[in-house]
Short mmCIF file of C-alpha atoms in Angstrom, two decimals:
data_model
loop_
_atom_site.label_atom_id
_atom_site.label_comp_id
_atom_site.label_asym_id
_atom_site.label_seq_id
_atom_site.Cartn_x
_atom_site.Cartn_y
_atom_site.Cartn_z
CA MET A 1 -21.96 -13.24 -9.91
CA GLU A 2 -20.39 -10.98 -7.30
CA GLY A 3 -18.93 -13.15 -4.54
CA ALA A 4 -19.33 -10.62 -1.78
CA GLU A 5 -22.37 -11.78 0.10
CA GLU A 6 -22.15 -13.54 3.44
CA MET A 7 -20.81 -16.99 2.59
CA ASP A 8 -20.84 -20.46 4.02
CA ILE A 9 -17.43 -21.14 5.46
CA GLU A 10 -15.69 -24.46 5.15
CA GLY A 11 -13.41 -25.37 8.09
CA GLN A 12 -9.86 -26.65 7.66
CA SER A 13 -7.00 -26.74 10.13
CA GLN A 14 -3.28 -27.21 9.90
CA ALA A 15 -0.32 -27.02 12.26
CA LEU A 16 2.31 -24.42 11.43
CA PRO A 17 5.95 -24.80 12.54
CA ILE A 18 6.31 -21.12 13.42
CA SER A 19 7.71 -19.21 16.37
CA ASN A 20 5.87 -19.70 19.65
CA ASN A 21 5.77 -15.92 19.93
CA SER A 22 3.96 -15.50 16.61
CA LYS A 23 0.31 -14.54 16.63
CA ARG A 24 -1.73 -16.92 14.49
CA PHE A 25 -4.52 -15.67 12.28
CA GLY A 26 -7.21 -17.64 10.47
CA ILE A 27 -9.48 -16.87 7.54
CA ARG A 28 -12.88 -15.49 8.46
CA ASN A 29 -14.02 -14.93 4.89
CA SER A 30 -12.66 -15.15 1.37
CA ILE A 31 -14.13 -13.31 -1.62
CA GLN A 32 -13.46 -14.11 -5.23
CA THR A 33 -13.52 -10.60 -6.73
CA ASN A 34 -14.38 -11.89 -10.20
CA PHE A 35 -14.27 -15.20 -11.99
CA ALA A 36 -12.29 -13.68 -14.85
CA ASP A 37 -8.50 -13.57 -15.02
CA ASP A 38 -8.01 -10.62 -12.68
CA TYR A 39 -6.32 -9.87 -9.38
CA VAL A 40 -6.21 -7.36 -6.55
CA PHE A 41 -3.82 -4.39 -6.64
CA GLN A 42 -4.60 -2.35 -3.52
CA ILE A 43 -7.00 -2.22 -0.56
CA VAL A 44 -7.65 1.07 1.27
CA PRO A 45 -10.13 1.88 4.07
CA LYS A 46 -12.66 4.67 4.17
CA ASN A 47 -11.74 7.15 6.89
CA ASP A 48 -14.47 5.88 9.24
CA TRP A 49 -13.45 2.25 8.58
CA THR A 50 -16.98 1.24 7.56
CA SER A 51 -15.97 0.18 4.06
CA MET A 52 -12.95 -0.46 1.90
CA ALA A 53 -12.07 0.23 -1.73
CA VAL A 54 -10.28 -2.41 -3.81
CA SER A 55 -8.53 -1.73 -7.11
CA LEU A 56 -8.42 -4.60 -9.59
CA SER A 57 -6.48 -5.50 -12.72
CA THR A 58 -9.73 -5.08 -14.66
CA ASN A 59 -9.26 -1.28 -14.16
CA ALA A 60 -12.29 -1.21 -11.85
CA ILE A 61 -12.53 -0.19 -8.20
CA LYS A 62 -14.95 -2.19 -6.05
CA LEU A 63 -16.25 -1.26 -2.62
CA TYR A 64 -17.09 -3.68 0.18
CA SER A 65 -18.20 -3.49 3.78
CA LEU A 66 -15.08 -3.89 5.89
CA ALA A 67 -16.94 -5.77 8.63
CA THR A 68 -19.27 -8.05 6.63
CA ALA A 69 -17.65 -8.24 3.16
CA GLN A 70 -20.95 -7.15 1.61
CA TYR A 71 -20.48 -5.84 -1.94
CA ILE A 72 -21.47 -2.15 -2.12
CA GLY A 73 -20.75 -1.07 -5.68
CA GLU A 74 -17.98 -0.15 -8.09
CA CYS A 75 -16.38 2.76 -9.94
CA ASN A 76 -15.50 2.38 -13.61
CA GLY A 77 -13.75 4.79 -15.96
CA HIS A 78 -10.03 4.10 -16.07
CA SER A 79 -8.77 2.53 -19.29
CA SER A 80 -5.42 1.24 -17.99
CA THR A 81 -3.74 -0.02 -14.81
CA ILE A 82 -4.81 1.70 -11.58
CA ASN A 83 -1.61 2.48 -9.67
CA GLN A 84 -2.94 4.07 -6.46
CA ILE A 85 -6.23 4.66 -4.66
CA SER A 86 -6.93 6.56 -1.43
CA PHE A 87 -9.48 8.45 0.64
CA PRO A 88 -7.20 11.47 1.27
CA ASP A 89 -9.58 13.99 2.86
CA PRO A 90 -11.34 13.18 6.17
CA SER A 91 -13.61 16.21 5.61
CA SER A 92 -14.95 14.52 2.45
CA PRO A 93 -15.00 10.89 3.65
CA HIS A 94 -17.08 9.63 0.72
CA VAL A 95 -14.63 10.86 -1.95
CA LEU A 96 -12.17 8.29 -3.31
CA HIS A 97 -9.23 9.28 -5.52
CA SER A 98 -7.38 7.11 -8.03
CA CYS A 99 -4.56 7.46 -10.56
CA SER A 100 -3.78 5.32 -13.54
CA SER A 101 -1.43 4.54 -16.39
CA ASP A 102 -4.10 6.06 -18.64
CA GLY A 103 -2.68 9.45 -17.58
CA THR A 104 -5.63 10.55 -15.47
CA LEU A 105 -6.22 11.22 -11.80
CA ARG A 106 -9.88 10.94 -10.84
CA ALA A 107 -12.17 11.40 -7.86
CA TRP A 108 -15.29 9.32 -7.23
CA ASP A 109 -18.34 9.84 -5.06
CA THR A 110 -18.65 6.45 -3.40
CA ARG A 111 -22.32 7.08 -2.63
CA SER A 112 -23.28 7.28 -6.31
CA PHE A 113 -20.11 5.62 -7.75
CA GLN A 114 -19.87 8.51 -10.22
CA GLN A 115 -16.74 10.44 -11.21
CA VAL A 116 -16.74 13.96 -9.75
CA PHE A 117 -13.24 15.22 -10.62
CA SER A 118 -10.52 14.51 -13.17
CA VAL A 119 -7.19 15.91 -14.32
CA ASN A 120 -5.14 14.66 -17.27
CA ALA A 121 -1.33 14.56 -17.29
CA GLY A 122 -1.20 14.63 -21.09
CA PRO A 123 -0.41 12.26 -23.97
CA SER A 124 1.76 9.20 -23.21
CA GLN A 125 1.88 10.02 -19.50
CA GLU A 126 1.36 7.42 -16.78
CA ILE A 127 0.53 8.53 -13.23
CA PHE A 128 2.07 6.20 -10.65
CA SER A 129 1.43 8.06 -7.40
CA PHE A 130 -0.27 11.17 -6.00
CA SER A 131 -0.50 13.17 -2.79
CA PHE A 132 -2.46 16.19 -1.51
CA GLY A 133 -0.78 18.92 0.55
CA GLY A 134 0.96 22.27 0.35
CA ALA A 135 1.08 25.13 2.82
CA SER A 136 -2.44 26.17 1.80
CA HIS A 137 -3.59 22.54 1.35
CA ASN A 138 -4.35 23.30 -2.29
CA LEU A 139 -1.69 21.26 -4.07
CA LEU A 140 -2.09 17.92 -5.80
CA ALA A 141 1.26 16.36 -6.68
CA ALA A 142 1.67 13.35 -8.98
CA GLY A 143 4.51 11.19 -10.21
CA CYS A 144 4.09 11.06 -14.00
CA ASN A 145 6.75 9.08 -15.86
CA SER A 146 10.00 10.86 -14.82
CA GLN A 147 8.25 14.13 -13.96
CA ILE A 148 6.46 15.49 -10.90
CA LEU A 149 3.38 17.50 -11.83
CA PHE A 150 1.49 19.89 -9.54
CA TRP A 151 -2.08 21.08 -9.84
CA ASP A 152 -4.16 23.45 -7.78
CA TRP A 153 -6.92 20.93 -7.16
CA ARG A 154 -9.46 23.70 -6.49
CA THR A 155 -9.13 25.09 -10.02
CA LYS A 156 -7.74 21.98 -11.80
CA ARG A 157 -4.98 24.23 -13.16
CA GLN A 158 -1.47 22.80 -13.50
CA VAL A 159 0.87 25.08 -11.59
CA ALA A 160 4.28 23.40 -11.93
CA CYS A 161 6.27 20.60 -13.53
CA LEU A 162 9.56 19.28 -12.15
CA GLU A 163 11.34 17.46 -14.95
CA GLU A 164 15.02 17.54 -14.01
CA SER A 165 14.98 15.87 -10.60
CA HIS A 166 14.48 12.28 -11.76
CA THR A 167 15.59 10.40 -14.88
CA GLU A 168 13.19 7.43 -14.61
CA ASP A 169 9.62 6.73 -13.48
CA VAL A 170 8.58 8.46 -10.25
CA THR A 171 6.96 5.65 -8.28
CA GLN A 172 6.11 7.60 -5.09
CA VAL A 173 5.19 11.15 -4.06
CA HIS A 174 4.22 12.01 -0.48
CA PHE A 175 3.62 15.28 1.31
CA ILE A 176 5.14 14.67 4.74
CA PRO A 177 2.55 14.53 7.55
CA GLY A 178 3.03 17.54 9.80
CA TYR A 179 5.16 19.33 7.19
CA ASP A 180 2.53 20.30 4.66
CA ASP A 181 4.90 22.16 2.32
CA ARG A 182 7.52 19.36 2.16
CA LEU A 183 7.25 16.69 -0.52
CA ILE A 184 9.24 13.47 -0.85
CA SER A 185 9.54 11.77 -4.24
CA ALA A 186 11.06 8.38 -5.06
CA SER A 187 11.96 6.84 -8.39
CA VAL A 188 13.21 3.85 -10.33
CA ASP A 189 16.44 5.86 -10.69
CA GLY A 190 17.22 5.08 -7.03
CA LEU A 191 16.84 8.64 -5.73
CA MET A 192 14.57 10.13 -3.09
CA CYS A 193 14.21 13.90 -3.43
CA LEU A 194 12.94 16.39 -0.85
CA PHE A 195 11.22 19.56 -2.09
CA ASP A 196 9.97 22.74 -0.44
CA THR A 197 6.72 23.50 -2.26
CA GLY A 198 6.25 26.95 -0.73
CA GLY A 199 6.34 29.78 -3.28
CA ASP A 200 7.05 29.18 -6.96
CA ILE A 201 7.83 25.52 -7.56
CA ASN A 202 10.80 24.81 -9.85
CA ASP A 203 13.72 22.40 -10.19
CA ASP A 204 16.38 25.00 -9.34
CA ASP A 205 15.09 26.61 -6.15
CA GLN A 206 12.79 24.11 -4.43
CA MET A 207 15.08 21.07 -4.17
CA VAL A 208 16.14 20.70 -0.53
CA SER A 209 18.09 17.44 -0.60
CA ILE A 210 18.71 14.19 -2.48
CA LEU A 211 18.97 10.79 -0.79
CA ASN A 212 20.66 8.14 -2.93
CA VAL A 213 19.26 4.66 -2.27
CA GLY A 214 21.17 3.21 -5.20
CA THR A 215 18.48 0.93 -6.61
CA SER A 216 14.92 1.14 -7.93
CA ILE A 217 12.50 2.27 -5.22
CA GLY A 218 9.07 0.69 -4.83
CA LYS A 219 7.54 2.21 -1.69
CA VAL A 220 8.36 4.78 0.97
CA GLY A 221 6.65 5.84 4.18
CA PHE A 222 7.20 7.69 7.45
CA LEU A 223 7.94 6.65 11.01
CA GLY A 224 9.39 7.91 14.27
CA GLU A 225 8.72 11.01 16.34
CA LYS A 226 7.19 13.79 14.22
CA ASN A 227 7.63 11.64 11.07
CA GLN A 228 11.31 12.59 10.89
CA LYS A 229 12.28 9.11 9.71
CA LEU A 230 11.65 7.67 6.28
CA TRP A 231 11.50 3.98 5.38
CA CYS A 232 12.30 2.78 1.89
CA LEU A 233 11.44 -0.58 0.28
CA THR A 234 13.11 -1.32 -3.06
CA HIS A 235 12.18 -3.52 -5.98
CA ILE A 236 15.06 -5.89 -5.13
CA GLU A 237 13.68 -6.38 -1.58
CA THR A 238 16.15 -4.21 0.35
CA ILE A 239 15.02 -2.00 3.25
CA SER A 240 16.53 1.21 4.57
CA VAL A 241 15.57 3.82 7.15
CA TRP A 242 16.61 7.46 6.74
CA ASP A 243 16.52 10.67 8.73
CA TRP A 244 15.29 13.03 6.02
CA LYS A 245 15.93 16.14 8.09
CA GLU A 246 19.54 15.23 8.82
CA GLU A 247 19.97 13.68 5.35
CA ARG A 248 21.54 10.50 6.69
CA THR A 249 20.97 6.76 6.61
CA GLU A 250 19.89 5.20 9.91
CA VAL A 251 20.19 1.60 8.73
CA ARG A 252 20.35 -0.46 5.52
CA PHE A 253 19.31 -4.10 5.22
CA GLU A 254 20.74 -5.18 1.89
CA ASP A 255 19.99 -8.82 2.80
CA ALA A 256 16.55 -8.16 4.31
CA ARG A 257 14.80 -11.07 2.58
CA SER A 258 17.50 -13.50 3.70
CA LEU A 259 17.34 -12.24 7.30
CA ALA A 260 13.57 -12.58 7.39
CA SER A 261 13.71 -16.07 5.89
CA LYS A 262 16.25 -17.25 8.47
CA SER A 263 13.94 -16.13 11.29
CA TRP A 264 10.88 -17.91 9.84
CA MET A 265 10.84 -21.64 10.48
CA ALA A 266 7.74 -22.19 8.34
CA ASP A 267 8.92 -20.91 4.98
CA ASN A 268 11.23 -18.62 3.02
CA VAL A 269 10.29 -15.03 2.22
CA ASP A 270 10.01 -14.63 -1.55
CA TYR A 271 9.10 -10.91 -1.60
CA PHE A 272 8.04 -7.99 0.57
CA VAL A 273 4.55 -6.56 0.26
CA ASP A 274 4.79 -3.44 2.41
CA CYS A 275 5.92 -1.96 5.72
CA HIS A 276 3.79 -1.04 8.74
CA TYR A 277 4.50 1.46 11.51
CA SER A 278 2.61 1.84 14.78
CA VAL A 279 2.67 5.41 16.08
CA GLU A 280 1.30 4.33 19.47
CA GLU A 281 3.91 1.64 20.03
CA ASP A 282 6.71 3.25 18.00
CA ARG A 283 7.29 -0.12 16.34
CA PHE A 284 8.05 -1.00 12.73
CA TRP A 285 7.41 -4.18 10.73
CA VAL A 286 8.20 -5.34 7.22
CA ILE A 287 5.54 -7.63 5.74
CA GLY A 288 6.96 -10.55 3.77
CA GLY A 289 5.16 -13.08 1.63
CA THR A 290 5.65 -16.44 -0.07
CA ASN A 291 4.73 -17.44 -3.60
CA GLY A 292 2.30 -19.91 -2.04
CA GLY A 293 0.27 -17.17 -0.34
CA SER A 294 1.50 -17.01 3.28
CA LEU A 295 2.39 -13.75 5.00
CA GLY A 296 4.55 -12.78 7.98
CA TYR A 297 4.98 -9.56 9.98
CA PHE A 298 8.70 -9.21 10.78
CA PRO A 299 9.73 -6.62 13.43
CA VAL A 300 12.51 -4.29 12.33
CA THR A 301 14.73 -2.57 14.91
CA TYR A 302 16.85 0.29 13.59
CA LYS A 303 18.05 2.24 16.65
CA GLU A 304 20.61 0.81 19.10
CA THR A 305 20.04 -2.76 17.89
CA ARG A 306 19.60 -3.26 14.16
CA ALA A 307 17.88 -6.49 13.21
CA ILE A 308 14.93 -8.18 11.52
CA GLY A 309 13.28 -10.54 14.00
CA PRO A 310 11.00 -13.61 13.76
CA PRO A 311 7.45 -12.96 12.53
CA GLU A 312 5.08 -11.68 15.21
CA ALA A 313 2.01 -12.42 13.08
CA VAL A 314 1.50 -15.10 10.45
CA LEU A 315 -1.37 -15.23 7.94
CA CYS A 316 -1.64 -18.61 6.28
CA GLY A 317 -4.27 -20.65 4.46
CA GLY A 318 -6.19 -18.03 2.49
CA HIS A 319 -4.27 -17.25 -0.69
CA GLU A 320 -2.90 -19.49 -3.41
CA GLY A 321 -0.50 -17.00 -4.96
CA ILE A 322 1.37 -13.73 -4.52
CA ILE A 323 -0.22 -11.20 -2.15
CA ARG A 324 -0.25 -7.64 -3.46
CA SER A 325 -1.90 -5.58 -0.72
CA VAL A 326 -2.39 -5.68 3.06
CA LEU A 327 -4.82 -3.66 5.15
CA SER A 328 -4.31 -4.45 8.82
CA GLY A 329 -3.72 -3.36 12.36
CA VAL A 330 -0.77 -4.01 14.65
CA PRO A 331 0.20 -7.65 15.39
CA GLY A 332 -1.72 -8.76 18.45
CA GLN A 333 -4.48 -6.19 17.96
CA THR A 334 -7.59 -5.90 15.82
CA MET A 335 -8.74 -3.06 13.57
CA ASP A 336 -12.30 -2.78 14.88
CA ASN A 337 -14.87 -4.16 17.31
CA HIS A 338 -15.62 -7.09 14.99
CA GLY A 339 -12.33 -8.74 15.92
CA ILE A 340 -10.91 -8.37 12.41
CA PHE A 341 -7.12 -8.18 12.19
CA GLY A 342 -7.06 -7.25 8.52
CA TRP A 343 -7.69 -7.91 4.84
CA THR A 344 -5.33 -9.07 2.11
CA GLY A 345 -5.63 -9.19 -1.67
CA GLY A 346 -3.57 -11.00 -4.23
CA GLU A 347 -2.88 -12.27 -7.70
CA ASP A 348 -5.27 -15.17 -7.11
CA GLY A 349 -8.12 -12.63 -7.29
CA ARG A 350 -9.11 -13.20 -3.66
CA LEU A 351 -9.83 -10.84 -0.82
CA CYS A 352 -9.19 -12.57 2.50
CA CYS A 353 -10.41 -11.41 5.91
CA TRP A 354 -8.29 -12.48 8.89
CA LEU A 355 -9.22 -13.17 12.51
CA SER A 356 -7.10 -14.40 15.38
CA ASP A 357 -8.10 -17.96 16.24
CA GLY A 358 -6.39 -17.97 19.65
CA SER A 359 -5.45 -21.64 19.43
CA ALA A 360 -2.16 -23.45 19.73
CA THR A 361 -2.24 -24.40 16.05
CA SER A 362 -3.35 -22.19 13.21
CA GLN A 363 -6.83 -22.70 11.81
CA SER A 364 -7.80 -21.55 8.36
CA TRP A 365 -11.21 -21.31 6.75
CA ILE A 366 -11.74 -20.88 3.02
CA SER A 367 -15.12 -20.02 1.57
CA THR A 368 -16.80 -22.67 -0.54
CA LEU A 369 -17.54 -20.07 -3.18
CA ALA A 370 -13.90 -19.08 -3.53
CA LEU A 371 -12.87 -22.70 -4.05
CA LYS A 372 -15.26 -23.05 -7.01
CA SER A 373 -13.29 -20.72 -9.28
CA ASP A 374 -11.75 -22.58 -12.22
CA LYS A 375 -9.68 -19.69 -13.51
CA THR A 376 -6.05 -20.21 -14.51
CA ARG A 377 -3.66 -18.76 -11.93
CA ARG A 378 -0.95 -16.37 -12.98
CA LYS A 379 2.51 -17.61 -12.08
CA GLY A 380 4.62 -14.48 -12.64
CA ARG A 381 4.71 -11.26 -10.71
CA HIS A 382 3.19 -8.12 -12.16
CA SER A 383 5.22 -4.94 -12.71
CA PRO A 384 6.14 -3.71 -9.23
CA TYR A 385 4.70 -0.23 -9.72
#
């Protein structure tokens, strides 16, 4: 049974000893994605924010209404772990892309749930990340084991392979917004590499710079005016901000988890899920979680003052385990006119929808259906990429 219909909600409330300045959020809805032993990898919105795609450890991608949680359908075809999903092209809002450890990168028509495009990286290759860009907007780049492969997505022809830049798995590739020919890659080898993809792409001529983080890199993203800054989150929970144009470090938080924990009266931060940047407010948060399923948005200042402050938003009462993905707005704001702050997914197999309750103490609501699952919870963390 697919637990994505409108559900009866069971009310529970609890007081949280958190900062008076923190915004409290309560559960609006909780979906059990499957009653098998699976969990949520990633949640991404459709460009018009009417629906969201959710990748699962069952190698399936399910789609739900973002506002009502109604189950829409699912895409099946990958035979191994799905490492990234996205709706990359606003001009084709119904097309969802995914990459997997089965060595394929696929596109799906979310109206019919059928595969409409596929490229294969070759035998024994795993694709961890992908990005569309290039000066002519025709390039598809992918991190495949320790290589970076490029296709012309219009012809499906592979046009380049960079195999000397990294020595271990390439966990991230991103064409930089506003700089269509510039690509950033990040790897388990601790390096971030900047490439100019104009002209013939090769290891010798297209490498612009190397930024040495020094430890295995999990996620990177962009912030600041004209996306000139780059944030980096590592697999050992350190955070750094870089100026990729000037090739310099703005700030490093080697003890980021400890700093966040000290500022959170309610709990200790066990891991970081992601980072979030608001272009409108020019503000930056790191999102930290607990093994018990709570989440906090911790503001990071990296200019004149360099600090990780107390959580400005706390999500508590929905999950029973590690949270793997967050889809949300800015603390204190909602994503849409339904008053939804965001969605989270985790290793307990739940999708949780969060609303601000506006009360002095946090209220949480858990769906009756979600509580009926008798599956055995996983205790350990999955591979970080």
